[in-house]
Amino acid sequence: MKNTYLDNAATTPIRQEVITEMTKVLTENFGNPSSSHSFGRSSKNLVELSRKNIAKNINCSAQEIIFTSCGTEANNFIIQSCLRDLNVTRIITSKIEHHAVLHTVEVLQKQYAIDVDYVAILEDGTIDYNDLEVLLAQDKKTLVSLMHVNNEIGTVLNLAKVAQLCKNNNAYFHTDTVQSIGKTEINVQELPVNFLVASAHKFHGPKGIGFAFIRKNIVLKPILLGGEQEKGLRAGTESVHNIVGMATALDISIQHLAEEKAYVSNLKVYLMQQLEITFPECIFIGNQNEVFYNILNVILPFDEAKTSMLLFQLDINGIAVSRGSACQSGSVKPSHVLEAFVAKEHLNKPNIRISLSHYNTKEEIDYLINTLKKI
Ligand code: PLP
């Protein structure tokens, strides 16, 4: 049995160089960045160098980066603050967002008595831009919250188009870029987004650290109250080793982006070819010419009775993939994402999400296919 990790949309292995940097910080830089003595100053220096480094990689200024504990916190912070501090009275989002956005919006809708509109999803799992345009034409102070790359199906939002629509209609635009930061170039000088969020563990960095980009001149208030860290926007002693780890991971990912993207894209083509040869009736979810290069969600032509056992069977063979659905006490519910647009007759069929990184190999794909053949 080979351990085969094909679940990189859930989390990614940390790069060795990141572990080395983090270990160095843990060993040598334990000072509290808020302390004024040399121990504190040296930690503060690392935090600010990391901020600059991250800012450089998305082409913003360092002041526009706020460190958070994860992508979920960054999403919560932005959405909640927009309602509280920017007089937003309506959110436009979609039914295929990550729960970090969907559940936050659901709770805040009640708390702030705001309107929520869900933009229509087309049959290929993409956003209906015409519907978005119609919704935006209504005269309400609006926050649009739409994710860049969908974590379950890999569909990609046209950020430039949505940003422009929002700008034309005087709406704020927040995008969850947790699945895309570090895997594709994002330049906020060219994209008029107001907010975006990232999470280090999705780009071969540590867990427990993320960041929010908040465009200059947008004034938000903190949700976490306490000290003056992060310009008073996010109290709590900075996780220096995690911040350094995140900056290092992003920097390396961007440096190797072209070669790693080409490698993973080829691997995905190979995966699709092998699946089509072995299971000619399999269905790839989404238009694969436009789906992100490291994610493939495939419906397998297996008996529906095999649905609940599929992940288990792969797991006992050392293969980690996911379904993007909640398995509870033997019953398998379709995921909220697939439910939003996949035809009913396909919804209960076994599907798996395979998500790749540059650490994966063709041999691992062959092993997955051979194991699937035996199920
Ligand atoms: N948004 C998306 C699209 C994700 O895929 C995830 C993680 O699965 C999150 C948000 C949450 O990120 P974190 O694990 O850093 O809270």
Tab-separated table of C-alpha atoms and ligand atoms in Angstrom:
chain	number	residue	atom	x	y	z
A	1	MET	CA	0.000	0.000	0.000
A	2	LYS	CA	1.342	3.398	-0.988
A	3	ASN	CA	0.327	6.561	0.826
A	4	THR	CA	-1.141	8.688	-1.920
A	5	TYR	CA	-2.286	12.196	-1.060
A	6	LEU	CA	-4.647	13.579	-3.699
A	7	ASP	CA	-6.609	16.003	-1.505
A	8	ASN	CA	-4.663	19.236	-1.942
A	9	ALA	CA	-7.787	21.420	-1.970
A	10	ALA	CA	-8.321	20.340	1.650
A	11	THR	CA	-4.772	21.138	2.672
A	12	THR	CA	-1.248	20.822	1.282
A	13	PRO	CA	1.994	19.370	2.616
A	14	ILE	CA	4.362	22.056	3.932
A	15	ARG	CA	7.456	22.776	1.838
A	16	GLN	CA	10.694	21.784	3.529
A	17	GLU	CA	12.114	25.314	3.104
A	18	VAL	CA	9.078	26.650	5.010
A	19	ILE	CA	9.642	24.215	7.869
A	20	THR	CA	13.295	25.278	8.005
A	21	GLU	CA	12.394	28.986	8.211
A	22	MET	CA	9.696	28.371	10.794
A	23	THR	CA	11.949	26.224	12.948
A	24	LYS	CA	14.558	28.966	12.888
A	25	VAL	CA	11.993	31.534	14.051
A	26	LEU	CA	10.639	29.214	16.752
A	27	THR	CA	14.166	28.637	17.990
A	28	GLU	CA	15.605	32.124	17.736
A	29	ASN	CA	12.748	34.633	17.731
A	30	PHE	CA	10.442	34.028	20.651
A	31	GLY	CA	10.074	37.719	21.518
A	32	ASN	CA	6.617	39.277	21.590
A	33	PRO	CA	6.436	41.651	18.615
A	34	SER	CA	4.704	44.232	20.817
A	35	SER	CA	7.621	44.357	23.302
A	36	SER	CA	9.899	47.342	22.882
A	37	HIS	CA	13.149	45.515	23.801
A	38	SER	CA	15.447	43.916	21.239
A	39	PHE	CA	13.743	40.478	21.447
A	40	GLY	CA	10.408	42.085	20.629
A	41	ARG	CA	11.864	44.337	17.930
A	42	SER	CA	13.459	41.400	16.182
A	43	SER	CA	10.121	39.542	16.074
A	44	LYS	CA	8.301	42.684	14.945
A	45	ASN	CA	10.860	43.061	12.191
A	46	LEU	CA	10.115	39.525	10.944
A	47	VAL	CA	6.369	40.210	10.974
A	48	GLU	CA	6.776	43.416	8.977
A	49	LEU	CA	9.229	41.890	6.486
A	50	SER	CA	6.733	39.067	5.934
A	51	ARG	CA	3.922	41.572	5.401
A	52	LYS	CA	6.015	43.395	2.787
A	53	ASN	CA	6.886	40.127	1.094
A	54	ILE	CA	3.236	39.048	0.878
A	55	ALA	CA	2.206	42.505	-0.351
A	56	LYS	CA	4.839	42.340	-3.094
A	57	ASN	CA	3.425	39.013	-4.295
A	58	ILE	CA	-0.088	40.394	-4.841
A	59	ASN	CA	1.120	43.891	-5.737
A	60	CYS	CA	-0.413	45.880	-2.907
A	61	SER	CA	1.087	47.945	-0.122
A	62	ALA	CA	2.052	46.324	3.167
A	63	GLN	CA	-0.569	48.377	5.068
A	64	GLU	CA	-3.289	46.632	3.090
A	65	ILE	CA	-2.443	43.188	4.549
A	66	ILE	CA	-3.981	42.130	7.888
A	67	PHE	CA	-2.891	38.805	9.374
A	68	THR	CA	-5.630	36.502	10.673
A	69	SER	CA	-5.698	32.983	12.119
A	70	CYS	CA	-7.090	31.448	8.905
A	71	GLY	CA	-9.164	32.019	5.785
A	72	THR	CA	-12.392	31.521	7.722
A	73	GLU	CA	-11.548	34.327	10.132
A	74	ALA	CA	-10.599	36.670	7.284
A	75	ASN	CA	-13.927	35.988	5.533
A	76	ASN	CA	-15.872	36.525	8.782
A	77	PHE	CA	-14.020	39.737	9.545
A	78	ILE	CA	-14.622	41.297	6.149
A	79	ILE	CA	-18.264	40.332	5.764
A	80	GLN	CA	-19.218	41.301	9.282
A	81	SER	CA	-17.334	44.592	9.174
A	82	CYS	CA	-18.898	45.555	5.852
A	83	LEU	CA	-22.346	45.249	7.397
A	84	ARG	CA	-21.415	47.020	10.597
A	85	ASP	CA	-19.027	49.701	9.359
A	86	LEU	CA	-19.867	50.383	5.710
A	87	ASN	CA	-23.668	50.560	5.840
A	88	VAL	CA	-24.068	47.584	3.519
A	89	THR	CA	-27.736	46.567	3.432
A	90	ARG	CA	-27.589	43.726	0.924
A	91	ILE	CA	-25.181	40.885	0.151
A	92	ILE	CA	-25.014	39.166	-3.213
A	93	THR	CA	-23.356	35.788	-2.958
A	94	SER	CA	-23.918	32.281	-4.361
A	95	LYS	CA	-25.047	28.878	-3.154
A	96	ILE	CA	-21.673	27.372	-4.113
A	97	GLU	CA	-19.546	29.424	-1.718
A	98	HIS	CA	-17.500	27.778	1.020
A	99	HIS	CA	-19.337	27.490	4.348
A	100	ALA	CA	-16.940	30.091	5.767
A	101	VAL	CA	-18.910	32.580	3.681
A	102	LEU	CA	-22.321	30.906	3.407
A	103	HIS	CA	-22.862	30.261	7.108
A	104	THR	CA	-21.495	33.680	8.017
A	105	VAL	CA	-23.928	35.352	5.620
A	106	GLU	CA	-26.845	33.283	6.930
A	107	VAL	CA	-26.219	34.292	10.540
A	108	LEU	CA	-25.517	37.951	9.752
A	109	GLN	CA	-28.631	38.204	7.601
A	110	LYS	CA	-30.732	37.680	10.730
A	111	GLN	CA	-28.531	39.778	12.986
A	112	TYR	CA	-28.437	42.832	10.692
A	113	ALA	CA	-31.816	42.271	8.935
A	114	ILE	CA	-30.187	42.653	5.537
A	115	ASP	CA	-31.249	41.319	2.140
A	116	VAL	CA	-29.329	38.408	0.650
A	117	ASP	CA	-29.516	37.548	-3.042
A	118	TYR	CA	-27.999	34.355	-4.423
A	119	VAL	CA	-26.779	34.760	-7.963
A	120	ALA	CA	-27.909	32.009	-10.346
A	121	ILE	CA	-25.504	29.161	-11.137
A	122	LEU	CA	-25.335	27.855	-14.697
A	123	GLU	CA	-25.343	24.168	-15.650
A	124	ASP	CA	-21.546	24.040	-15.794
A	125	GLY	CA	-21.218	25.331	-12.223
A	126	THR	CA	-20.246	28.887	-13.162
A	127	ILE	CA	-21.849	32.134	-12.082
A	128	ASP	CA	-24.522	33.639	-14.320
A	129	TYR	CA	-22.944	37.050	-14.950
A	130	ASN	CA	-26.160	38.364	-16.549
A	131	ASP	CA	-28.071	37.571	-13.377
A	132	LEU	CA	-25.371	39.303	-11.338
A	133	GLU	CA	-25.696	42.386	-13.527
A	134	VAL	CA	-29.485	42.447	-13.060
A	135	LEU	CA	-29.125	42.083	-9.283
A	136	LEU	CA	-26.494	44.804	-9.132
A	137	ALA	CA	-28.756	47.230	-10.984
A	138	GLN	CA	-31.014	47.437	-7.898
A	139	ASP	CA	-30.252	50.524	-5.899
A	140	LYS	CA	-29.006	49.080	-2.580
A	141	LYS	CA	-25.682	49.436	-0.769
A	142	THR	CA	-24.261	46.061	-1.709
A	143	LEU	CA	-21.398	43.734	-0.871
A	144	VAL	CA	-20.735	41.084	-3.506
A	145	SER	CA	-19.024	38.024	-2.036
A	146	LEU	CA	-18.043	35.470	-4.673
A	147	MET	CA	-15.171	33.027	-4.492
A	148	HIS	CA	-12.409	32.923	-7.102
A	149	VAL	CA	-11.760	29.173	-7.431
A	150	ASN	CA	-14.409	26.828	-6.098
A	151	ASN	CA	-12.878	24.338	-3.655
A	152	GLU	CA	-15.168	21.442	-4.644
A	153	ILE	CA	-15.402	21.726	-8.404
A	154	GLY	CA	-12.605	24.099	-9.403
A	155	THR	CA	-14.766	26.512	-11.414
A	156	VAL	CA	-13.091	29.892	-11.791
A	157	LEU	CA	-14.773	33.267	-11.366
A	158	ASN	CA	-13.845	35.964	-13.857
A	159	LEU	CA	-12.492	38.329	-11.213
A	160	ALA	CA	-11.848	41.190	-13.619
A	161	LYS	CA	-15.405	41.064	-14.954
A	162	VAL	CA	-17.058	40.901	-11.531
A	163	ALA	CA	-14.772	43.608	-10.141
A	164	GLN	CA	-15.709	45.888	-13.029
A	165	LEU	CA	-19.448	45.176	-12.629
A	166	CYS	CA	-19.174	45.984	-8.922
A	167	LYS	CA	-17.254	49.161	-9.622
A	168	ASN	CA	-19.830	50.293	-12.202
A	169	ASN	CA	-22.619	49.707	-9.686
A	170	ASN	CA	-20.858	51.163	-6.678
A	171	ALA	CA	-20.825	47.823	-4.836
A	172	TYR	CA	-18.050	46.455	-2.651
A	173	PHE	CA	-16.412	43.264	-3.920
A	174	HIS	CA	-15.018	40.605	-1.589
A	175	THR	CA	-13.559	37.451	-3.060
A	176	ASP	CA	-12.490	34.291	-1.260
A	177	THR	CA	-9.180	33.521	-2.963
A	178	VAL	CA	-8.230	30.732	-0.548
A	179	GLN	CA	-7.931	28.171	-3.370
A	180	SER	CA	-6.145	30.436	-5.838
A	181	ILE	CA	-3.570	32.523	-3.947
A	182	GLY	CA	-0.150	30.970	-4.526
A	183	LYS	CA	-1.470	28.929	-7.451
A	184	THR	CA	-2.151	31.706	-9.904
A	185	GLU	CA	-1.015	35.276	-10.254
A	186	ILE	CA	-3.159	37.870	-8.506
A	187	ASN	CA	-2.370	41.517	-8.995
A	188	VAL	CA	-4.663	43.817	-7.055
A	189	GLN	CA	-3.364	46.878	-8.911
A	190	GLU	CA	-5.033	45.524	-12.028
A	191	LEU	CA	-8.095	44.091	-10.303
A	192	PRO	CA	-10.397	46.537	-8.557
A	193	VAL	CA	-11.394	44.101	-5.780
A	194	ASN	CA	-11.930	45.679	-2.368
A	195	PHE	CA	-11.156	42.628	-0.267
A	196	LEU	CA	-9.610	39.223	-0.691
A	197	VAL	CA	-8.541	36.479	1.677
A	198	ALA	CA	-5.915	33.736	1.783
A	199	SER	CA	-4.924	30.779	3.929
A	200	ALA	CA	-1.333	29.544	4.131
A	201	HIS	CA	-2.078	25.833	4.446
A	202	LYS	CA	-3.531	25.795	0.929
A	203	PHE	CA	-0.202	26.845	-0.610
A	204	HIS	CA	2.237	24.567	1.234
A	205	GLY	CA	2.449	26.779	4.306
A	206	PRO	CA	1.406	26.199	7.919
A	207	LYS	CA	-2.121	25.838	9.285
A	208	GLY	CA	-3.516	28.497	11.600
A	209	ILE	CA	-2.519	31.552	9.590
A	210	GLY	CA	-4.107	33.559	6.814
A	211	PHE	CA	-4.509	37.135	5.705
A	212	ALA	CA	-7.059	39.632	4.504
A	213	PHE	CA	-6.307	42.237	1.863
A	214	ILE	CA	-8.318	45.372	2.627
A	215	ARG	CA	-7.931	48.084	0.032
A	216	LYS	CA	-6.570	51.409	1.254
A	217	ASN	CA	-9.106	54.028	2.284
A	218	ILE	CA	-11.693	51.438	3.368
A	219	VAL	CA	-12.085	51.913	7.087
A	220	LEU	CA	-13.148	48.811	9.021
A	221	LYS	CA	-13.290	48.250	12.756
A	222	PRO	CA	-11.963	45.163	14.532
A	223	ILE	CA	-14.002	42.133	15.496
A	224	LEU	CA	-11.420	40.750	17.902
A	225	LEU	CA	-10.896	43.364	20.579
A	226	GLY	CA	-7.864	43.756	22.811
A	227	GLY	CA	-4.395	45.015	21.962
A	228	GLU	CA	-3.275	47.306	19.179
A	229	GLN	CA	-1.817	44.595	16.922
A	230	GLU	CA	-2.498	44.801	13.185
A	231	LYS	CA	-3.144	48.576	13.412
A	232	GLY	CA	-5.816	47.817	16.001
A	233	LEU	CA	-7.771	45.768	13.457
A	234	ARG	CA	-7.036	42.317	14.874
A	235	ALA	CA	-5.993	42.047	18.497
A	236	GLY	CA	-3.864	39.143	19.694
A	237	THR	CA	-0.137	38.423	19.790
A	238	GLU	CA	1.076	37.751	16.262
A	239	SER	CA	1.976	34.155	15.436
A	240	VAL	CA	5.445	35.080	14.247
A	241	HIS	CA	6.593	31.630	13.060
A	242	ASN	CA	3.321	31.120	11.168
A	243	ILE	CA	3.490	34.558	9.574
A	244	VAL	CA	7.068	33.936	8.434
A	245	GLY	CA	6.034	30.458	7.235
A	246	MET	CA	3.149	31.906	5.226
A	247	ALA	CA	5.288	34.603	3.606
A	248	THR	CA	8.005	32.060	2.745
A	249	ALA	CA	5.456	29.614	1.313
A	250	LEU	CA	3.811	32.282	-0.841
A	251	ASP	CA	7.133	33.595	-2.078
A	252	ILE	CA	8.357	30.144	-3.119
A	253	SER	CA	5.002	29.297	-4.726
A	254	ILE	CA	5.090	32.471	-6.804
A	255	GLN	CA	8.749	31.940	-7.768
A	256	HIS	CA	7.963	28.419	-9.034
A	257	LEU	CA	4.479	29.192	-10.293
A	258	ALA	CA	5.073	28.743	-14.021
A	259	GLU	CA	6.845	25.378	-13.773
A	260	GLU	CA	4.613	23.936	-11.030
A	261	LYS	CA	1.442	25.068	-12.798
A	262	ALA	CA	2.606	23.442	-16.051
A	263	TYR	CA	3.510	20.225	-14.223
A	264	VAL	CA	0.190	19.991	-12.340
A	265	SER	CA	-1.828	20.918	-15.463
A	266	ASN	CA	-0.175	18.053	-17.384
A	267	LEU	CA	-0.820	15.694	-14.513
A	268	LYS	CA	-4.499	16.624	-14.532
A	269	VAL	CA	-4.699	15.963	-18.280
A	270	TYR	CA	-3.118	12.549	-17.662
A	271	LEU	CA	-5.602	11.863	-14.850
A	272	MET	CA	-8.546	12.758	-17.086
A	273	GLN	CA	-7.219	10.600	-19.925
A	274	GLN	CA	-6.751	7.596	-17.659
A	275	LEU	CA	-10.211	8.027	-16.135
A	276	GLU	CA	-11.794	8.269	-19.593
A	277	ILE	CA	-9.949	5.176	-20.832
A	278	THR	CA	-10.847	3.129	-17.749
A	279	PHE	CA	-14.366	4.456	-17.100
A	280	PRO	CA	-15.666	5.809	-20.445
A	281	GLU	CA	-18.969	6.778	-18.825
A	282	CYS	CA	-17.471	8.957	-16.135
A	283	ILE	CA	-18.629	12.587	-16.063
A	284	PHE	CA	-16.272	15.454	-15.299
A	285	ILE	CA	-18.076	18.227	-13.450
A	286	GLY	CA	-17.721	21.640	-15.059
A	287	ASN	CA	-16.278	22.749	-18.367
A	288	GLN	CA	-12.749	21.382	-18.109
A	289	ASN	CA	-11.370	24.011	-20.499
A	290	GLU	CA	-12.128	26.514	-17.787
A	291	VAL	CA	-11.888	24.539	-14.544
A	292	PHE	CA	-8.819	25.271	-12.375
A	293	TYR	CA	-5.747	23.203	-13.180
A	294	ASN	CA	-5.396	21.295	-9.899
A	295	ILE	CA	-9.006	20.223	-9.183
A	296	LEU	CA	-11.091	17.524	-10.821
A	297	ASN	CA	-14.510	16.477	-9.568
A	298	VAL	CA	-15.663	13.351	-11.365
A	299	ILE	CA	-18.860	11.307	-11.212
A	300	LEU	CA	-17.938	7.628	-11.535
A	301	PRO	CA	-20.193	5.146	-13.344
A	302	PHE	CA	-20.479	2.972	-10.240
A	303	ASP	CA	-23.558	1.557	-8.610
A	304	GLU	CA	-25.108	4.120	-6.234
A	305	ALA	CA	-24.798	1.561	-3.436
A	306	LYS	CA	-21.027	2.042	-3.628
A	307	THR	CA	-21.265	5.766	-2.920
A	308	SER	CA	-20.978	5.574	0.844
A	309	MET	CA	-18.071	3.096	0.752
A	310	LEU	CA	-16.014	4.760	-1.957
A	311	LEU	CA	-13.870	7.027	0.187
A	312	PHE	CA	-13.437	4.296	2.769
A	313	GLN	CA	-12.261	1.814	0.128
A	314	LEU	CA	-9.753	4.323	-1.206
A	315	ASP	CA	-8.640	5.210	2.310
A	316	ILE	CA	-7.888	1.614	3.279
A	317	ASN	CA	-5.690	1.511	0.206
A	318	GLY	CA	-3.812	4.582	1.407
A	319	ILE	CA	-5.442	7.021	-1.036
A	320	ALA	CA	-6.719	10.379	0.211
A	321	VAL	CA	-9.326	12.121	-1.936
A	322	SER	CA	-12.616	13.683	-0.900
A	323	ARG	CA	-16.175	13.778	-2.124
A	324	GLY	CA	-17.204	17.257	-1.106
A	325	SER	CA	-20.210	15.769	0.591
A	326	ALA	CA	-21.176	15.076	4.169
A	327	CYS	CA	-21.370	11.430	5.131
A	328	GLN	CA	-23.539	10.979	8.172
A	329	SER	CA	-24.391	7.645	9.771
A	330	GLY	CA	-24.076	5.705	6.555
A	331	SER	CA	-26.209	8.042	4.464
A	332	VAL	CA	-24.539	10.188	1.854
A	333	LYS	CA	-25.924	13.629	1.219
A	334	PRO	CA	-24.926	15.462	-1.935
A	335	SER	CA	-22.766	18.491	-1.213
A	336	HIS	CA	-24.391	21.938	-1.189
A	337	VAL	CA	-22.216	22.869	-4.155
A	338	LEU	CA	-23.284	19.987	-6.398
A	339	GLU	CA	-26.871	20.379	-5.237
A	340	ALA	CA	-26.883	23.926	-6.582
A	341	PHE	CA	-26.502	22.929	-10.233
A	342	VAL	CA	-25.971	19.190	-10.885
A	343	ALA	CA	-28.918	17.352	-12.500
A	344	LYS	CA	-30.952	15.282	-10.006
A	345	GLU	CA	-30.238	11.980	-11.753
A	346	HIS	CA	-26.515	12.444	-11.163
A	347	LEU	CA	-26.656	13.763	-7.612
A	348	ASN	CA	-26.590	10.454	-5.751
A	349	LYS	CA	-23.997	8.825	-7.955
A	350	PRO	CA	-20.515	8.365	-6.531
A	351	ASN	CA	-18.295	11.347	-7.197
A	352	ILE	CA	-14.806	12.125	-6.003
A	353	ARG	CA	-12.790	15.313	-5.902
A	354	ILE	CA	-9.170	14.761	-6.801
A	355	SER	CA	-6.957	17.763	-6.119
A	356	LEU	CA	-3.317	17.766	-7.135
A	357	SER	CA	-0.069	19.461	-6.224
A	358	HIS	CA	3.417	19.436	-7.716
A	359	TYR	CA	4.330	16.669	-5.248
A	360	ASN	CA	2.008	14.219	-7.050
A	361	THR	CA	3.193	11.849	-9.775
A	362	LYS	CA	1.802	9.825	-12.695
A	363	GLU	CA	2.517	6.674	-10.675
A	364	GLU	CA	0.124	7.919	-8.007
A	365	ILE	CA	-2.552	8.543	-10.646
A	366	ASP	CA	-2.007	4.987	-11.976
A	367	TYR	CA	-2.348	3.638	-8.444
A	368	LEU	CA	-5.626	5.547	-7.952
A	369	ILE	CA	-7.035	4.234	-11.241
A	370	ASN	CA	-5.989	0.658	-10.494
A	371	THR	CA	-7.559	0.851	-7.050
A	372	LEU	CA	-10.782	2.316	-8.466
A	373	LYS	CA	-10.907	-0.549	-10.977
A	374	LYS	CA	-11.029	-3.048	-8.117
A	375	ILE	CA	-13.893	-1.300	-6.277
B	1	PLP	N1	-12.538	29.232	1.637
B	1	PLP	C1	-12.265	28.209	0.819
B	1	PLP	C2	-12.600	28.325	-0.622
B	1	PLP	C3	-11.658	27.044	1.302
B	1	PLP	O1	-11.401	26.021	0.483
B	1	PLP	C4	-11.342	26.979	2.679
B	1	PLP	C5	-10.740	25.749	3.254
B	1	PLP	O2	-11.167	24.654	3.008
B	1	PLP	C6	-11.643	28.074	3.490
B	1	PLP	C7	-12.230	29.174	2.940
B	1	PLP	C8	-11.317	28.081	4.942
B	1	PLP	O3	-9.961	28.310	5.132
B	1	PLP	P1	-9.276	27.969	6.547
B	1	PLP	O4	-9.105	26.495	6.595
B	1	PLP	O5	-7.968	28.693	6.515
B	1	PLP	O6	-10.177	28.499	7.585
